[in-house]
Short mmCIF file of C-alpha atoms and ligand atoms in Angstrom, two decimals:
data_model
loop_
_atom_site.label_atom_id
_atom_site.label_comp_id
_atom_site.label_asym_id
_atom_site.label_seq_id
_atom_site.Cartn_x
_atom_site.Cartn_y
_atom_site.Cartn_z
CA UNK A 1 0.00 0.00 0.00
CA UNK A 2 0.76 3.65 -0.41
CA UNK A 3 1.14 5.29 3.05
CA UNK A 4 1.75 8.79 4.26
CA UNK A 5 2.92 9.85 8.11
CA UNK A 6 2.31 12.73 8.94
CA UNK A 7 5.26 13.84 11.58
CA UNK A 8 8.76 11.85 12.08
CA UNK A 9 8.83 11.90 15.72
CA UNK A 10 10.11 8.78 18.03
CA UNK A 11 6.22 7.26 16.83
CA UNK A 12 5.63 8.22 12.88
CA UNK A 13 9.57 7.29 12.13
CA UNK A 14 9.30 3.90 13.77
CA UNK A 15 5.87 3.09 11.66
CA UNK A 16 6.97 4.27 8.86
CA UNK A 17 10.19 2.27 8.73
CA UNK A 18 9.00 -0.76 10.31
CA UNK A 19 5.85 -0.36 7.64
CA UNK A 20 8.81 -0.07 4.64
CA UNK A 21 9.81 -2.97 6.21
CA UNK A 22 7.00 -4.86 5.65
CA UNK A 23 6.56 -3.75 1.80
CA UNK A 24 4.75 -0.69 1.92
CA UNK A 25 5.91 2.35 -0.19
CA UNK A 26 5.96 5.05 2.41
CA UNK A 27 6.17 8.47 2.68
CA UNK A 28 7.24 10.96 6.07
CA UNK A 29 5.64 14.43 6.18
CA UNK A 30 7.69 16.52 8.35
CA UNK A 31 8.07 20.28 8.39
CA UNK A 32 11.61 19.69 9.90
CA UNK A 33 13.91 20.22 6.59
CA UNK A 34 16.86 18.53 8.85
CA UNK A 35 14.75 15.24 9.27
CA UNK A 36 13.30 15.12 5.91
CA UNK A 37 16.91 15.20 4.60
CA UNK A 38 18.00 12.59 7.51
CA UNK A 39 15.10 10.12 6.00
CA UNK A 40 16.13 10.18 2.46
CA UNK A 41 19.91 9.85 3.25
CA UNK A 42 19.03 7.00 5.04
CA UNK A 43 19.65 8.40 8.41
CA UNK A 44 17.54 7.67 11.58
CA UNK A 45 16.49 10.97 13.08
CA UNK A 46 15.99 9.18 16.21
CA UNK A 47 18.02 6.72 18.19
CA UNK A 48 15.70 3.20 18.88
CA UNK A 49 17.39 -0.40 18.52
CA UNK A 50 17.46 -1.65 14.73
CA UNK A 51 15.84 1.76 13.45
CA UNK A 52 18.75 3.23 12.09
CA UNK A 53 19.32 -0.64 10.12
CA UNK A 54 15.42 0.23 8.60
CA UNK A 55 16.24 3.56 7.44
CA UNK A 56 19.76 2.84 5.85
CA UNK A 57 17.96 0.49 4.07
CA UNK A 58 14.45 1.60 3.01
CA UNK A 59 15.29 5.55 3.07
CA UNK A 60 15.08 7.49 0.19
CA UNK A 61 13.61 4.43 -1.25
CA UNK A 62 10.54 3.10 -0.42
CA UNK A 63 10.55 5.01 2.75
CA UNK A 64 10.49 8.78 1.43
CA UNK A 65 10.35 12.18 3.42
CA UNK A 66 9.12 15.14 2.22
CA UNK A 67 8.46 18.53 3.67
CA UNK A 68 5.13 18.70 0.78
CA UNK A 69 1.67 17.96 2.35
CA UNK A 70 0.60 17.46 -1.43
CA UNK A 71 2.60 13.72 -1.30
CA UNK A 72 -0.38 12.94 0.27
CA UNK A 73 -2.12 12.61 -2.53
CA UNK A 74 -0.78 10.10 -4.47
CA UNK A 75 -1.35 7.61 -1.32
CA UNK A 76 -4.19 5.67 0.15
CA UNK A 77 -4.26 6.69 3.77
CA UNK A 78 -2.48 8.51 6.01
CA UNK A 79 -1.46 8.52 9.67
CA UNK A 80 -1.26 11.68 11.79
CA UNK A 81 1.35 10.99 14.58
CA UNK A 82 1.85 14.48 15.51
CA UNK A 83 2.62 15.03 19.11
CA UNK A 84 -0.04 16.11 22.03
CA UNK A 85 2.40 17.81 24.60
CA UNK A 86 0.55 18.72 27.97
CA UNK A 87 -0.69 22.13 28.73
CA UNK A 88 -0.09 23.56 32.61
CA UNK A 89 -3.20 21.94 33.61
CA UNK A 90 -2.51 18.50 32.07
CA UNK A 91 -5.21 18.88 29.83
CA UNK A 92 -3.72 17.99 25.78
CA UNK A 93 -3.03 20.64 23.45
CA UNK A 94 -4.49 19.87 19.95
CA UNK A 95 -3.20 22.87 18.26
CA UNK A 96 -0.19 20.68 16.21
CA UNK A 97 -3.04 17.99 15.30
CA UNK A 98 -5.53 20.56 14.29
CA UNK A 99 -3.02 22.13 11.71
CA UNK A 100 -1.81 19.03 10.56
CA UNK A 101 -5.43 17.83 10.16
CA UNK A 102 -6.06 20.76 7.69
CA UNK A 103 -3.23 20.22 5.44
CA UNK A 104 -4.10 16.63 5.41
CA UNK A 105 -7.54 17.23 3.90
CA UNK A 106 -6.20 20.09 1.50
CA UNK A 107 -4.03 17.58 0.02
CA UNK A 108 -6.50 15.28 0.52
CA UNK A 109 -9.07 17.08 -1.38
CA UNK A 110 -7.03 16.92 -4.64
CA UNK A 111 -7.09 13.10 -5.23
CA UNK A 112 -10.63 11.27 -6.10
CA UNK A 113 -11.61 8.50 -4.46
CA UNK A 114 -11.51 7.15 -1.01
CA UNK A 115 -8.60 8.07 1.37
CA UNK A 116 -8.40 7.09 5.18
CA UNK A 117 -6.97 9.32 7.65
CA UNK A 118 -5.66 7.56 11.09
CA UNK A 119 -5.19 9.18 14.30
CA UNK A 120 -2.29 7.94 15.97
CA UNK A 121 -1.31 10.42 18.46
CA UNK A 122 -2.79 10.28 22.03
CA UNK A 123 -5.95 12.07 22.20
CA UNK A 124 -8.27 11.94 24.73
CA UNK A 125 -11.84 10.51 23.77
CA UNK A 126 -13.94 12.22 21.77
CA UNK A 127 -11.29 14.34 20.18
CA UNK A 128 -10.98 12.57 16.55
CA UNK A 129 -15.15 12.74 16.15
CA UNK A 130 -15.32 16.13 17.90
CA UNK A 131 -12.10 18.11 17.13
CA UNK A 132 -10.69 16.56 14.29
CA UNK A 133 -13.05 14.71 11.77
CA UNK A 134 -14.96 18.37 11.78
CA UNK A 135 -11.88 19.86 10.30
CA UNK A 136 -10.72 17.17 7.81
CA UNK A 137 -14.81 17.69 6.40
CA UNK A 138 -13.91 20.68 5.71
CA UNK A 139 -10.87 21.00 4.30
CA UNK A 140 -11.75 17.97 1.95
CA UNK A 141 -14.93 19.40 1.68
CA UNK A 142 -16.30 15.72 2.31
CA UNK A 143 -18.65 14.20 4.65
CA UNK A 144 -17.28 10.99 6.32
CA UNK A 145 -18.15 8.12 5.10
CA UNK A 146 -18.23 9.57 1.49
CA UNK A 147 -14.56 8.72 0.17
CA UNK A 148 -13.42 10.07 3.82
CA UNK A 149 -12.57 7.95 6.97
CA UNK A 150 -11.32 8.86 10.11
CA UNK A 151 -9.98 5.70 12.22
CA UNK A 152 -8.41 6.21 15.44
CA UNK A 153 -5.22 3.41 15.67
CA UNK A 154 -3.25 3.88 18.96
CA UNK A 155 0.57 2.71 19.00
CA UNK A 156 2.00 0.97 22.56
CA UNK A 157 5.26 1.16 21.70
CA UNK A 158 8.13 1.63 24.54
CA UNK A 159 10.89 3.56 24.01
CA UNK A 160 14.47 1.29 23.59
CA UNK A 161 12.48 -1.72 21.97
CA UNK A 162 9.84 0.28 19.57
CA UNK A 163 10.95 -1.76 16.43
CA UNK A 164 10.15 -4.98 18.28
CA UNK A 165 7.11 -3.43 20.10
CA UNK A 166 5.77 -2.76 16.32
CA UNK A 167 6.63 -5.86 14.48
CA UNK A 168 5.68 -8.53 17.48
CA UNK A 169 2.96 -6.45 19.02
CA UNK A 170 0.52 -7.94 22.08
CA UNK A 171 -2.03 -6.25 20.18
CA UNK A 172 -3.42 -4.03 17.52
CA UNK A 173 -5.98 -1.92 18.36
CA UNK A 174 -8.49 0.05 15.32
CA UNK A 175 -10.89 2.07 16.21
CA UNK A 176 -13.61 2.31 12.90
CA UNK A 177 -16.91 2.09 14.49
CA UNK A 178 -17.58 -0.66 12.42
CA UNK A 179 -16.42 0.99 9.39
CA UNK A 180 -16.16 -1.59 6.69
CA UNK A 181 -13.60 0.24 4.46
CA UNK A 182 -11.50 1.66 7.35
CA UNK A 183 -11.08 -2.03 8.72
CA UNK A 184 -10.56 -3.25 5.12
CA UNK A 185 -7.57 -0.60 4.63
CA UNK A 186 -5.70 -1.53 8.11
CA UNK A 187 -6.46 -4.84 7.81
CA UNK A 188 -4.34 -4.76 4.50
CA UNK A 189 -1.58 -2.63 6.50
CA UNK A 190 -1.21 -5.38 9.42
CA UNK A 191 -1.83 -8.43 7.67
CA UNK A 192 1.98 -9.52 7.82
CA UNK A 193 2.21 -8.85 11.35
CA UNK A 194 -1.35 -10.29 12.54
CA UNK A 195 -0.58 -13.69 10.19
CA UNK A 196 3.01 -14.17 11.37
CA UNK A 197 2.16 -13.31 15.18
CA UNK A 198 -1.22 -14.24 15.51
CA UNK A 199 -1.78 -10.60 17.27
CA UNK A 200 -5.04 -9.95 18.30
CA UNK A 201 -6.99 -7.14 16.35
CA UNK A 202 -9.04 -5.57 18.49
CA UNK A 203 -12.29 -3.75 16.79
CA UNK A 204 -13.60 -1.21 18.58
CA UNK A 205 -14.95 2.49 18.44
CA UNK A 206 -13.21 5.34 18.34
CA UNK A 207 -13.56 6.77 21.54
CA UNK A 208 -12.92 2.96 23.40
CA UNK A 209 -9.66 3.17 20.72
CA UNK A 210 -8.73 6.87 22.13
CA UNK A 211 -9.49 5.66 25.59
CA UNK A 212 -7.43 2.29 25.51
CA UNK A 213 -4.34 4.13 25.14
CA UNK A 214 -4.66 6.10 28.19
CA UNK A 215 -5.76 3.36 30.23
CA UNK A 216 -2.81 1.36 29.35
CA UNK A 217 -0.47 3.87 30.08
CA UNK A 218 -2.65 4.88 33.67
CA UNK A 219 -2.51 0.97 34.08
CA UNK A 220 0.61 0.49 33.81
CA UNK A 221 1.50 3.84 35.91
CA UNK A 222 -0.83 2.91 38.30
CA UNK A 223 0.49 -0.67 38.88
CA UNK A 224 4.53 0.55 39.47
CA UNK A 225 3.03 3.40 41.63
CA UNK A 226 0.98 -0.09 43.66
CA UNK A 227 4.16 -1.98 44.03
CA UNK A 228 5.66 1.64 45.46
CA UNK A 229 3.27 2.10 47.86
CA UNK A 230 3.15 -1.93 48.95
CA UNK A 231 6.84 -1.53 48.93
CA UNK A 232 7.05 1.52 50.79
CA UNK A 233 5.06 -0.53 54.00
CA UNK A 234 7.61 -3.47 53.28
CA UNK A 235 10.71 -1.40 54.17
CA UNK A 236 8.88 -0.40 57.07
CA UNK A 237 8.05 -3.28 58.45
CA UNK A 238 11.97 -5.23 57.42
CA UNK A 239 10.16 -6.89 54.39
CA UNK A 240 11.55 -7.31 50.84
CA UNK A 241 9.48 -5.68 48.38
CA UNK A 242 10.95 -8.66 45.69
CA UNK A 243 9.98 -11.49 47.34
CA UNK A 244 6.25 -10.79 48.17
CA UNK A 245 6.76 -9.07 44.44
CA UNK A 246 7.79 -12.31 43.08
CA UNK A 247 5.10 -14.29 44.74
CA UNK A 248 2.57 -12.20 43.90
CA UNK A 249 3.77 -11.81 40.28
CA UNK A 250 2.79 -15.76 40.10
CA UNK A 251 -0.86 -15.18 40.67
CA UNK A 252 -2.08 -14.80 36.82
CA UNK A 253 -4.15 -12.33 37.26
CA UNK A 254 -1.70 -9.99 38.75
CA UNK A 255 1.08 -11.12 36.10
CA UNK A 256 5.37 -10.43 36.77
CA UNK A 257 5.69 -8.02 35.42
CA UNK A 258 5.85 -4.24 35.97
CA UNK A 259 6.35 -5.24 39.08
CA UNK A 260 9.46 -3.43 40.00
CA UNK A 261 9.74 -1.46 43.18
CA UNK A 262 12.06 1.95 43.64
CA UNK A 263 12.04 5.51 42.63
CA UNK A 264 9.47 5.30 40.59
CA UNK A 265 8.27 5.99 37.13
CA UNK A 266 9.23 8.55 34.45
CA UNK A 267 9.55 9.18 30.45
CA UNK A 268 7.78 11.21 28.00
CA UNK A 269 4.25 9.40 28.17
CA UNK A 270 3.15 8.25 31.44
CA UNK A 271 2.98 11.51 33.21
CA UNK A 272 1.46 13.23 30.32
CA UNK A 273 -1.10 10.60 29.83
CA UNK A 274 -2.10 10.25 33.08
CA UNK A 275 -2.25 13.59 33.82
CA UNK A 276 -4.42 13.96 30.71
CA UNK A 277 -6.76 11.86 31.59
CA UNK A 278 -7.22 13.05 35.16
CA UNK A 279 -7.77 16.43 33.19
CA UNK A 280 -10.35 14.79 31.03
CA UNK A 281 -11.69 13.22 33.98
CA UNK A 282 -12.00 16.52 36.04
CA UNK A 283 -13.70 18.23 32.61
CA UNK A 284 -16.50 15.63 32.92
CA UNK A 285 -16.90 16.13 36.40
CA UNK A 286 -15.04 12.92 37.93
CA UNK A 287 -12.58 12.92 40.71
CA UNK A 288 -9.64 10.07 39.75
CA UNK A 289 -8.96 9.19 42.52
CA UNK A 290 -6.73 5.96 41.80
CA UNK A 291 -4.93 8.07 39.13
CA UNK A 292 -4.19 10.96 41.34
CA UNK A 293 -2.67 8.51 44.09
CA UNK A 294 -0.49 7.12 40.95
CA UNK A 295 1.10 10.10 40.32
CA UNK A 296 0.96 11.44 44.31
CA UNK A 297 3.38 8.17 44.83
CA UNK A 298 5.39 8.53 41.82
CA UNK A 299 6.19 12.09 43.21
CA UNK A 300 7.21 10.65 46.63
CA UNK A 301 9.05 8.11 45.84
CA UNK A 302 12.33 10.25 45.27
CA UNK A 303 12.19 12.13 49.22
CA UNK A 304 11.90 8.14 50.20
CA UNK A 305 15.45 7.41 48.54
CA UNK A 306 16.74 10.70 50.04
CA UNK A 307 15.03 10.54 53.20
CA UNK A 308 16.88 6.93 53.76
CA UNK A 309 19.77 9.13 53.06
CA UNK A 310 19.50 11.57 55.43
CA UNK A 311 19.12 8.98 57.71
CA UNK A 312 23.23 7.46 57.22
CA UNK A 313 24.81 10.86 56.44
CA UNK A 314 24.36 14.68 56.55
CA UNK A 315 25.26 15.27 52.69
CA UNK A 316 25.66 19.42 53.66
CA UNK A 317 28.79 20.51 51.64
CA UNK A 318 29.63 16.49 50.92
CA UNK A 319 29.91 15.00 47.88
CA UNK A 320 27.38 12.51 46.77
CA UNK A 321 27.32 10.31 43.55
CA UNK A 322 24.01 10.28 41.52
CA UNK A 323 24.40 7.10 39.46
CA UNK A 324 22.17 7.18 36.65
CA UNK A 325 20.29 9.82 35.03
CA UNK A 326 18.51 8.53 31.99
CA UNK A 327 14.75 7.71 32.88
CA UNK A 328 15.54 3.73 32.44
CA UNK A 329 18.02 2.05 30.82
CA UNK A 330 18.85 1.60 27.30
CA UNK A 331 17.57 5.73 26.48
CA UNK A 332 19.34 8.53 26.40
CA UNK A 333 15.66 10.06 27.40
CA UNK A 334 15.94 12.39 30.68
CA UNK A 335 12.23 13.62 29.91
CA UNK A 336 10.84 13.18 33.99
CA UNK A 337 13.10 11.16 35.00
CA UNK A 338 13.61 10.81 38.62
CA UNK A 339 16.93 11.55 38.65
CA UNK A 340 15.56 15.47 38.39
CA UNK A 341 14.00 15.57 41.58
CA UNK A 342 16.91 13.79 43.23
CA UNK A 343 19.67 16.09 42.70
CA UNK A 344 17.34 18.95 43.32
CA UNK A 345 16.33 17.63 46.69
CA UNK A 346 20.52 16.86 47.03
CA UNK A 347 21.28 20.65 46.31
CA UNK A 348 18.53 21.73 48.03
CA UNK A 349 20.48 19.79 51.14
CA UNK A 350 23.39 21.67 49.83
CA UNK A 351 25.44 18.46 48.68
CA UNK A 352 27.88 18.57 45.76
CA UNK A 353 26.16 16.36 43.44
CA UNK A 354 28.40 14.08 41.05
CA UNK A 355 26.25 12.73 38.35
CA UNK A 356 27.13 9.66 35.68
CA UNK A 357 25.49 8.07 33.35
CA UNK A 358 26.51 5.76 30.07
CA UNK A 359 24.33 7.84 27.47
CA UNK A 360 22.62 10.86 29.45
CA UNK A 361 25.07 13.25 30.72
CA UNK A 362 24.65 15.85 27.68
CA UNK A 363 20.95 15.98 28.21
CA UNK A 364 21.41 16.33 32.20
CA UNK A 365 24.42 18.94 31.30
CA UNK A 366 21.17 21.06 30.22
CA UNK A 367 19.05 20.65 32.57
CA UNK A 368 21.46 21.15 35.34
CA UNK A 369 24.07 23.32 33.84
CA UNK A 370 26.47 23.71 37.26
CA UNK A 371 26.83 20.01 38.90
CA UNK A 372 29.71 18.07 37.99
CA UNK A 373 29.54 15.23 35.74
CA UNK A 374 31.94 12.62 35.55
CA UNK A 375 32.98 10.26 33.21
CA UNK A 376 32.23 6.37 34.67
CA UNK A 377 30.62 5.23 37.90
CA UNK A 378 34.37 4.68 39.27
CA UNK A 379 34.69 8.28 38.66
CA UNK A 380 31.59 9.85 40.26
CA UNK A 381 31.77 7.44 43.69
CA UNK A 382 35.50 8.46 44.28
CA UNK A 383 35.88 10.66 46.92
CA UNK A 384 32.19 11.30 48.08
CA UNK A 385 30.28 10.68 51.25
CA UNK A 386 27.08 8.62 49.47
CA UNK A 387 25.89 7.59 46.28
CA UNK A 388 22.20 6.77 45.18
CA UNK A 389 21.15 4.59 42.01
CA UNK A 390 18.18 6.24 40.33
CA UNK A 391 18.79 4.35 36.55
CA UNK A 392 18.86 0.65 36.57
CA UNK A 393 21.70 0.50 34.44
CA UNK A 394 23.51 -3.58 34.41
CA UNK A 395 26.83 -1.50 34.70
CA UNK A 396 26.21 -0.35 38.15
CA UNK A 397 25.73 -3.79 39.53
CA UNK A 398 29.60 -4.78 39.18
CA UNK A 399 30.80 -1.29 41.22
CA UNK A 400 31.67 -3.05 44.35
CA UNK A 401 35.36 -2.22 44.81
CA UNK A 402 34.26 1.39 43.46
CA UNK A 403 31.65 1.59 46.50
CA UNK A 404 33.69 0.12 48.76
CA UNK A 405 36.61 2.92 47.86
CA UNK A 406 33.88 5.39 48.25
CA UNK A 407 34.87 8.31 51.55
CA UNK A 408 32.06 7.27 53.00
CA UNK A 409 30.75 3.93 51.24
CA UNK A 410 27.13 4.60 51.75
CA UNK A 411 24.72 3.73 49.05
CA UNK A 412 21.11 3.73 48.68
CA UNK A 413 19.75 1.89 45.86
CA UNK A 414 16.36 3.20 44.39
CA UNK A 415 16.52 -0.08 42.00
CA UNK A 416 17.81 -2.46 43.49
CA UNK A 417 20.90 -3.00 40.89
CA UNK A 418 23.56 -3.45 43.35
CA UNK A 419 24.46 -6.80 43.74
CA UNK A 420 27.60 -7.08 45.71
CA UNK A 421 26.64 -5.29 49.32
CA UNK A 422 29.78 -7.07 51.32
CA UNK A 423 30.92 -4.20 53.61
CA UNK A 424 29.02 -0.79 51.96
CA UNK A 425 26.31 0.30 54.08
CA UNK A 426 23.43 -0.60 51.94
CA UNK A 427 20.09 0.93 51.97
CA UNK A 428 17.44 -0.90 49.69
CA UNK A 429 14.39 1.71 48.53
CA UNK A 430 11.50 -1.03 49.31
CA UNK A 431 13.79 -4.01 50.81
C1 LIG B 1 5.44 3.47 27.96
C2 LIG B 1 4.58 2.23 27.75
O1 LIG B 1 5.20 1.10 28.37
C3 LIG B 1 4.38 1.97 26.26
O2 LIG B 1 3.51 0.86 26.08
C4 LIG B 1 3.75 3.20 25.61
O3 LIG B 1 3.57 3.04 24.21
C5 LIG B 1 4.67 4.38 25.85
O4 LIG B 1 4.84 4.58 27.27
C6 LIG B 1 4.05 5.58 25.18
O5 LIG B 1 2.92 5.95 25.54
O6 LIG B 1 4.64 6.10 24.23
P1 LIG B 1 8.07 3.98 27.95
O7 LIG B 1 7.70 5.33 28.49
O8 LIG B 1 9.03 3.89 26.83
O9 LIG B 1 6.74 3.20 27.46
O10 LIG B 1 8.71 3.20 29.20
P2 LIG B 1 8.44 1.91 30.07
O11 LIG B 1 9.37 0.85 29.68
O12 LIG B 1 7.00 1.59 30.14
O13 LIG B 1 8.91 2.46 31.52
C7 LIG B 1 8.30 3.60 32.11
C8 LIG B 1 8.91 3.89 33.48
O14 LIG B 1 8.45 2.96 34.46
C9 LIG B 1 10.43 3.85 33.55
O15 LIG B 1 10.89 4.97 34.28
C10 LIG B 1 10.72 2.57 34.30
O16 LIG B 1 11.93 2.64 35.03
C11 LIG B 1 9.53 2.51 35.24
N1 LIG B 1 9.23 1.14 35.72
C12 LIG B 1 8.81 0.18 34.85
C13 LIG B 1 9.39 0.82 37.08
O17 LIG B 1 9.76 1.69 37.90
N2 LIG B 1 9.08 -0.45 37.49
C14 LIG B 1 8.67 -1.42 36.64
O18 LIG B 1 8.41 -2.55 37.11
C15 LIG B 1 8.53 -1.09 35.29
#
């Protein structure tokens, strides 16, 4: 099939290559001139596992980029996966959608025949019927349903594994309302996937497709900010967080995984979706309760890991290690990561924070100009009076000779990565 993205972000360059990838003849609207260029030379504009492989190969090729809405033309649907970014109050800000959504029916309105437009970003529900299919009539100057759909066709894709996440998904979700063609045209799109895989297609509305995404995300939120707040009583009561998580894990219908106790969650998506659809929530008159204690924890869980601090040294004018920045492993992503309210709290206690990680230090460098940085874990732990793992990076497991050469070799581990705890004083965040 002929496909068109519209936007080249971590989500619409990861579909569109992985989509090259499985014989489509795509092509990447972007008004980024820099990306555009990046896609035809072959060049990932984003770092992800195996996308850069895609692009080298499909780019320029089948997989095209263009800074042209009128591309869109010549193809038989197109994907909007434009971002949503949060507005102070949480709420989603539709203005980048809304614009795209207009050139996509001006171009649109220049071919004959049936073309399907698919909303992939994260809207809340109602936005695609309300907000969105309104302007696409008009620019097209169609009604839906008369050579116009509108499907909504949410993407669960995690950041370090989105290739795999795409071509091995646990499910694909497409939102139609029952409409014949629209299912036709994505079932055509998926069909190597859902036949090699055996993923389950789930058929829904529109709204249940907008809403699925944000109850993922809040589900998933929700059940790390559980295992917090269980693991929080643990350490209270001398328990370890892992073993009643592992035994738990076994009953099916709690399931293994996202199970991991610490300093909690962070990354572009779960904070903005959650606090979207508390917003939503609020709108229609609904007090989240559940949702607002998901986030309440995740926002506690970094005083925990410096409260147990506190509690083996006074960091005042001391030097303290910060071992991992990155929001989890395997990104270079610092986007809420809870490495941001740990060294504030640290300078707030006016410690000289040390800060390492493998991939994030230039994107910390930003964020916190004046701390030092240094260049390996053995690096940042000499000479200080504590260290506390925020990333669960493998590296930090094998530092034991590093924290045992520390001033003071006092660690607190907020995810439990330390393996070796021989003669360190060892604080666990939940064991
Ligand atoms: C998340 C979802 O997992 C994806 O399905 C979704 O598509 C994506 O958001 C999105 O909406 O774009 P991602 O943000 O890449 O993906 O990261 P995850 O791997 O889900 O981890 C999120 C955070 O939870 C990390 O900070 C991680 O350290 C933390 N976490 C995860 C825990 O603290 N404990 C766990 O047991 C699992």
């Amino acid at each position: 099939m002929d496909v068109s993205i519209v936007g080249s972000g971590y989500v619409g360059t990861t579909v569109a290559a992985c989509l090259a990838d499985l014989g489509h003849d795509v092509v990447n609207v972007d008004i980024d001139e820099s990306v555009v260029a990046a896609l035809n030379a072959g060049e990932s504009p984003i770092h992800e596992p195996g996308l850069s492989d895609l692009v080298a190969l499909y780019g320029g090729d089948r997989l095209r980029a263009t800074t042209d809405y009128s591309a869109i033309a010549g193809t038989d649907l197109t994907m909007l996966a434009l971002p949503t970014p949060s507005e102070a109050d949480g709420s989603i800000n539709l203005s980048a959608m809304a614009a795209g959504a207009r050139s996509v029916g001006e171009a649109i309105a220049a071919k004959d025949g049936y073309h399907l437009v698919v909303v992939k970003s994260t809207v809340v529900p109602g936005t695609t019927e309300e907000e969105l299919v309104p302007i696409l009539e008009e620019a097209t100057d169609r009604t839906e349903g008369e050579d116009l759909g509108v499907a909504v066709n949410p993407e669960f894709l995690r950041e370090g594994s989105a290739v795999d996440d795409f071509t091995n998904p646990d499910k694909i979700v497409v939102g139609t309302d029952g409409d014949e063609r629209a299912l036709n045209r994505l079932a055509d799109i998926y069909e190597p996937i859902v036949m090699e895989w055996e993923v389950p297609v789930v058929e829904t509305g529109r709204r249940e497709a907008e809403m699925i995404k944000y109850a993922n995300n809040a589900f998933l939120a929700a059940k790390v900010s559980l295992i917090n707040d269980i693991g929080n009583v643990c350490k209270e009561y001398g328990v370890d967080a892992y073993e009643v998580a592992e035994a738990i894990g076994l009953d099916h219908r709690i399931g293994e995984r996202f199970l991991r106790s610490g300093v909690g969650w962070g990354g572009s998506c779960f904070r903005k979706d959650v606090d979207a659809i508390r917003a939503a929530a609020r709108e229609a008159g609904y007090e989240p309760t559940m949702l607002d204690a998901a986030v309440e924890v995740n926002e506690r869980q970094p005083d925990r890991l410096l409260g147990l601090l506190d509690d083996l040294v006074d960091v005042a004018g001391r030097r303290v290690a910060v071992l991992g920045l990155a929001f989890k492993p395997g990104t270079d992503d610092i986007r809420n990561s809870r490495a941001i309210p740990v060294i504030e709290g640290l300078r707030e206690r006016g410690a000289e924070v040390v800060a390492y990680d493998p991939v994030a230090i230039e994107e910390m460098r930003e964020r916190f100009p004046d701390i030092e940085y240094a260049e390996s874990g053995a690096a940042a732990l000499s000479d200080t009076h504590g260290a506390v793992v925020v990333t669960d990076w493998d590296e930090f497991a094998t530092l034991d000779e590093e924290f045992e050469a520390m001033a003071d070799p006092v660690v607190v581990d907020g995810r439990r990565v330390v393996e070796d705890r021989g003669s360190i004083v060892y604080e666990g965040l939940t064991w």
